[in-house]
Amino acid sequence: MRNIANIAVLVSGGGTNLQALIDAQNKGLLHSGKIELVISNRLDAYALTRATAADIATAVVPKAACSGQEEFETRIMRLLDDAQIDLIVLAGFMAILSERFTNAYPRRIINVHPSLIPSFCGKGFYGLHVHEAALARGVKVTGATVHFVNEIPDGGEIIMQKAVAVKKNDTPQSLQSRVMRLAEWKILPAAVEQVCAAMVSGRGAVTADQEGEEPK
Ligand code: GAR
């Protein structure tokens, strides 16, 4: 294993979580891994502009340009192999990945989800919909989760979570931005560092006593 893990970040949209990772890298909070590649399934993703501004290589694989799911994933896998990627971070990546893909990278794919899993997760729960559902249910506390990705949507082992209070007058948008600011942008870089540190030290996985560690 290398002494710094090569990271690829998969994105589809604004890329504020990617930005949090870039900022963490610049501040030295993320030092056991380096973002080597950003892959988007959308040409218009602002995340690509953020990556280019940070001098990170980018690639775009639009699903519509592929013959189907298999070619879409094969093209992404080829990019990951060429860049010798150790850890894949899904940061607002809004395309489905099949079992064939997730099985190819056991405990090497992590995702940030904008709720406290197992609430408001799985099929249909993504982006703003998650916060709409949380408000509709009337929960008083929500948050974000970083977890390993396996074949079950949002079903992989939880690495880190952070709770955020729901306010009386919250809209889905106000709740989304507070969950991002107070939870996602903190736990994603902390979890990526934790997983990369375990990988480069040869432990390869997060150990029980590291789980639940407070993000800095
Ligand atoms: C984030 O809130 C992320 O947790 C969510 O999409 C947003 C992407 O924002 N992801 C999911 O809902 C995945 N199920 P960003 O592009 O600004 O990082």
Coordinates of C-alpha atoms and ligand atoms in Angstrom, one line a residue:
M1 CA 0.0 0.0 0.0
R2 CA 1.1 3.6 -0.8
N3 CA 1.8 5.9 2.2
I4 CA -0.9 8.3 0.9
A5 CA -4.2 6.9 -0.5
N6 CA -5.3 8.0 -3.9
I7 CA -8.8 9.4 -3.7
A8 CA -11.5 9.8 -6.4
V9 CA -14.5 11.9 -5.7
L10 CA -17.7 11.2 -7.7
V11 CA -20.1 14.1 -8.1
S12 CA -23.2 15.2 -9.9
G13 CA -24.0 18.8 -8.8
G14 CA -22.8 21.8 -6.8
G15 CA -19.9 20.0 -5.1
T16 CA -20.0 21.7 -1.7
N17 CA -18.9 18.4 -0.1
L18 CA -16.0 18.1 -2.7
Q19 CA -15.1 21.7 -1.6
A20 CA -15.1 20.7 2.0
L21 CA -12.6 17.9 1.1
I22 CA -10.4 20.2 -0.9
D23 CA -10.4 22.7 2.0
A24 CA -9.6 19.9 4.5
Q25 CA -6.7 18.9 2.2
N26 CA -5.4 22.4 2.0
K27 CA -5.5 22.8 5.8
G28 CA -3.8 19.5 6.4
L29 CA -6.8 17.9 8.1
L30 CA -6.9 15.4 5.2
H31 CA -3.3 14.2 4.9
S32 CA -3.5 10.4 4.7
G33 CA -5.1 10.7 1.3
K34 CA -5.0 13.0 -1.8
I35 CA -7.8 13.8 -4.2
E36 CA -6.4 12.7 -7.5
L37 CA -9.5 12.6 -9.7
V38 CA -13.1 14.0 -9.8
I39 CA -15.6 12.2 -12.0
S40 CA -19.0 13.6 -12.8
N41 CA -21.9 12.0 -14.6
R42 CA -23.1 15.5 -15.6
L43 CA -21.2 17.9 -17.8
D44 CA -22.8 21.0 -16.1
A45 CA -21.9 20.0 -12.6
Y46 CA -20.4 23.0 -10.8
A47 CA -18.3 20.5 -8.8
L48 CA -16.1 20.2 -12.0
T49 CA -15.3 24.0 -11.8
R50 CA -14.3 23.6 -8.2
A51 CA -12.0 20.6 -9.0
T52 CA -10.3 22.5 -11.9
A53 CA -9.8 25.6 -9.7
A54 CA -8.0 23.2 -7.2
D55 CA -5.8 21.7 -10.0
I56 CA -7.5 18.3 -9.7
A57 CA -8.0 16.1 -12.8
T58 CA -11.6 15.8 -14.0
A59 CA -13.5 13.4 -16.2
V60 CA -17.2 13.3 -17.3
V61 CA -19.1 10.1 -18.0
P62 CA -22.7 10.9 -18.9
K63 CA -25.0 7.9 -18.7
A64 CA -26.8 9.0 -21.9
A65 CA -23.5 8.6 -23.8
C66 CA -23.2 5.0 -22.7
S67 CA -25.1 1.9 -24.1
G68 CA -26.4 1.2 -20.6
Q69 CA -25.5 0.7 -17.0
E70 CA -22.7 -1.8 -17.8
E71 CA -20.8 0.5 -20.1
F72 CA -21.4 3.5 -17.7
E73 CA -19.7 1.6 -14.9
T74 CA -17.0 0.1 -17.0
R75 CA -15.9 3.5 -18.2
I76 CA -15.8 4.8 -14.6
M77 CA -13.9 1.7 -13.4
R78 CA -11.3 2.2 -16.2
L79 CA -10.8 5.8 -15.1
L80 CA -10.4 4.6 -11.5
D81 CA -7.9 1.9 -12.5
D82 CA -5.9 4.3 -14.7
A83 CA -5.5 6.7 -11.8
Q84 CA -4.7 3.9 -9.3
I85 CA -7.5 5.0 -7.0
D86 CA -7.6 3.4 -3.5
L87 CA -10.7 5.2 -2.1
I88 CA -13.9 6.3 -4.0
V89 CA -15.9 9.0 -2.3
L90 CA -19.5 9.6 -3.4
A91 CA -20.2 13.2 -2.7
G92 CA -23.6 14.1 -4.1
F93 CA -23.3 11.4 -6.8
M94 CA -26.8 11.0 -8.0
A95 CA -26.4 7.9 -10.3
I96 CA -27.1 4.3 -9.2
L97 CA -24.2 1.9 -9.0
S98 CA -24.9 -1.8 -9.4
E99 CA -23.7 -4.7 -7.3
R100 CA -21.1 -5.4 -9.9
F101 CA -19.5 -2.0 -9.2
T102 CA -19.9 -2.0 -5.4
N103 CA -18.5 -5.6 -5.2
A104 CA -15.4 -4.6 -7.1
Y105 CA -14.4 -2.1 -4.3
P106 CA -15.3 -3.7 -0.9
R107 CA -14.9 -1.1 1.9
R108 CA -13.3 1.2 -0.6
I109 CA -16.4 3.3 -1.5
I110 CA -17.9 5.7 1.0
N111 CA -20.9 8.0 0.7
V112 CA -22.3 11.0 2.5
H113 CA -26.1 11.0 3.1
P114 CA -28.1 13.9 4.5
S115 CA -29.9 12.1 7.3
L116 CA -29.3 10.0 10.3
I117 CA -29.4 6.5 8.7
P118 CA -31.6 4.4 9.1
S119 CA -34.1 7.3 8.9
F120 CA -34.9 8.8 5.5
C121 CA -32.6 6.7 3.4
G122 CA -32.8 4.1 0.6
K123 CA -34.6 4.3 -2.7
G124 CA -36.0 7.8 -3.5
F125 CA -34.2 9.5 -0.6
Y126 CA -31.7 11.9 -2.1
G127 CA -30.9 15.6 -2.0
L128 CA -33.7 17.9 -1.0
H129 CA -36.3 15.0 -0.8
V130 CA -34.6 13.8 2.3
H131 CA -35.2 17.1 4.1
E132 CA -38.8 17.3 2.8
A133 CA -39.5 13.9 4.3
A134 CA -37.8 14.8 7.6
L135 CA -40.0 17.9 7.9
A136 CA -43.1 16.1 6.8
R137 CA -42.5 13.5 9.6
G138 CA -41.9 16.2 12.1
V139 CA -38.6 14.9 13.5
K140 CA -36.9 17.3 15.9
V141 CA -33.4 16.0 15.2
T142 CA -31.9 15.1 11.8
G143 CA -28.3 15.1 10.6
A144 CA -25.8 13.4 8.2
T145 CA -24.2 10.0 7.9
V146 CA -21.0 8.8 6.2
H147 CA -21.1 5.1 5.5
F148 CA -19.4 2.4 3.4
V149 CA -21.2 1.6 0.2
N150 CA -22.4 -1.9 -0.5
E151 CA -25.1 -3.4 -2.8
I152 CA -27.9 -2.1 -0.5
P153 CA -28.8 1.6 -1.1
D154 CA -27.6 3.5 2.0
G155 CA -27.2 0.1 3.7
G156 CA -23.4 -0.2 4.2
E157 CA -21.6 0.0 7.6
I158 CA -21.9 3.4 9.2
I159 CA -18.6 5.2 9.8
M160 CA -19.6 8.6 11.3
Q161 CA -22.8 10.5 12.1
K162 CA -23.6 14.0 13.3
A163 CA -27.0 15.2 14.6
V164 CA -28.5 18.6 13.7
A165 CA -31.6 20.2 15.4
V166 CA -34.6 20.9 13.3
K167 CA -35.9 24.5 13.8
K168 CA -39.6 25.5 14.0
N169 CA -39.6 27.5 10.8
D170 CA -37.3 25.3 8.8
T171 CA -37.9 24.9 5.0
P172 CA -36.4 21.9 3.2
Q173 CA -33.8 24.4 1.8
S174 CA -32.9 26.0 5.2
L175 CA -32.6 22.5 6.8
Q176 CA -30.5 21.2 3.9
S177 CA -28.0 24.1 4.2
R178 CA -27.8 23.7 8.0
V179 CA -27.2 19.9 7.7
M180 CA -24.5 20.6 5.1
R181 CA -22.8 23.3 7.2
L182 CA -23.0 21.7 10.6
A183 CA -22.7 18.0 9.7
E184 CA -21.8 17.0 6.1
W185 CA -18.9 19.3 5.6
K186 CA -17.4 18.3 9.0
I187 CA -17.9 14.5 9.0
L188 CA -17.1 13.8 5.4
P189 CA -13.5 15.1 5.5
A190 CA -13.0 13.5 9.0
A191 CA -14.3 10.1 7.8
V192 CA -12.2 10.3 4.6
E193 CA -9.1 11.0 6.7
Q194 CA -10.0 8.2 9.1
V195 CA -10.5 5.6 6.3
C196 CA -7.4 6.7 4.4
A197 CA -5.3 6.6 7.6
A198 CA -6.5 3.0 8.3
M199 CA -5.8 2.0 4.7
V200 CA -2.2 3.4 4.6
S201 CA -1.4 2.0 8.0
G202 CA -2.3 -1.4 6.6
R203 CA -5.3 -1.8 8.9
G204 CA -7.4 -1.5 5.7
A205 CA -10.6 -0.8 7.6
V206 CA -12.0 1.3 10.4
T207 CA -11.5 -0.4 13.7
A208 CA -14.2 -0.5 16.3
D209 CA -12.5 2.0 18.7
Q210 CA -12.3 4.6 15.9
E211 CA -15.9 4.5 15.1
G212 CA -18.0 7.3 16.4
E213 CA -14.9 9.5 16.9
E214 CA -15.9 13.2 17.1
P215 CA -15.0 15.1 13.9
K216 CA -12.6 18.0 14.5
Ligands
GAR1 C1 -25.6 16.6 -0.3 O1 -26.5 17.0 0.7 C2 -25.4 15.1 -0.2 O2 -25.5 14.6 1.2 C3 -26.6 14.6 -1.0 O3 -26.6 15.5 -2.0 C4 -26.1 16.7 -1.7 C5 -25.0 17.1 -2.7 O4 -24.5 18.4 -2.5 N1 -26.5 13.2 -1.3 C6 -27.5 12.4 -1.3 O5 -28.6 12.7 -1.1 C7 -27.1 10.9 -1.7 N2 -28.2 10.0 -1.3 P1 -23.1 18.9 -3.0 O6 -23.0 18.6 -4.5 O7 -23.1 20.4 -2.8 O8 -22.0 18.2 -2.2

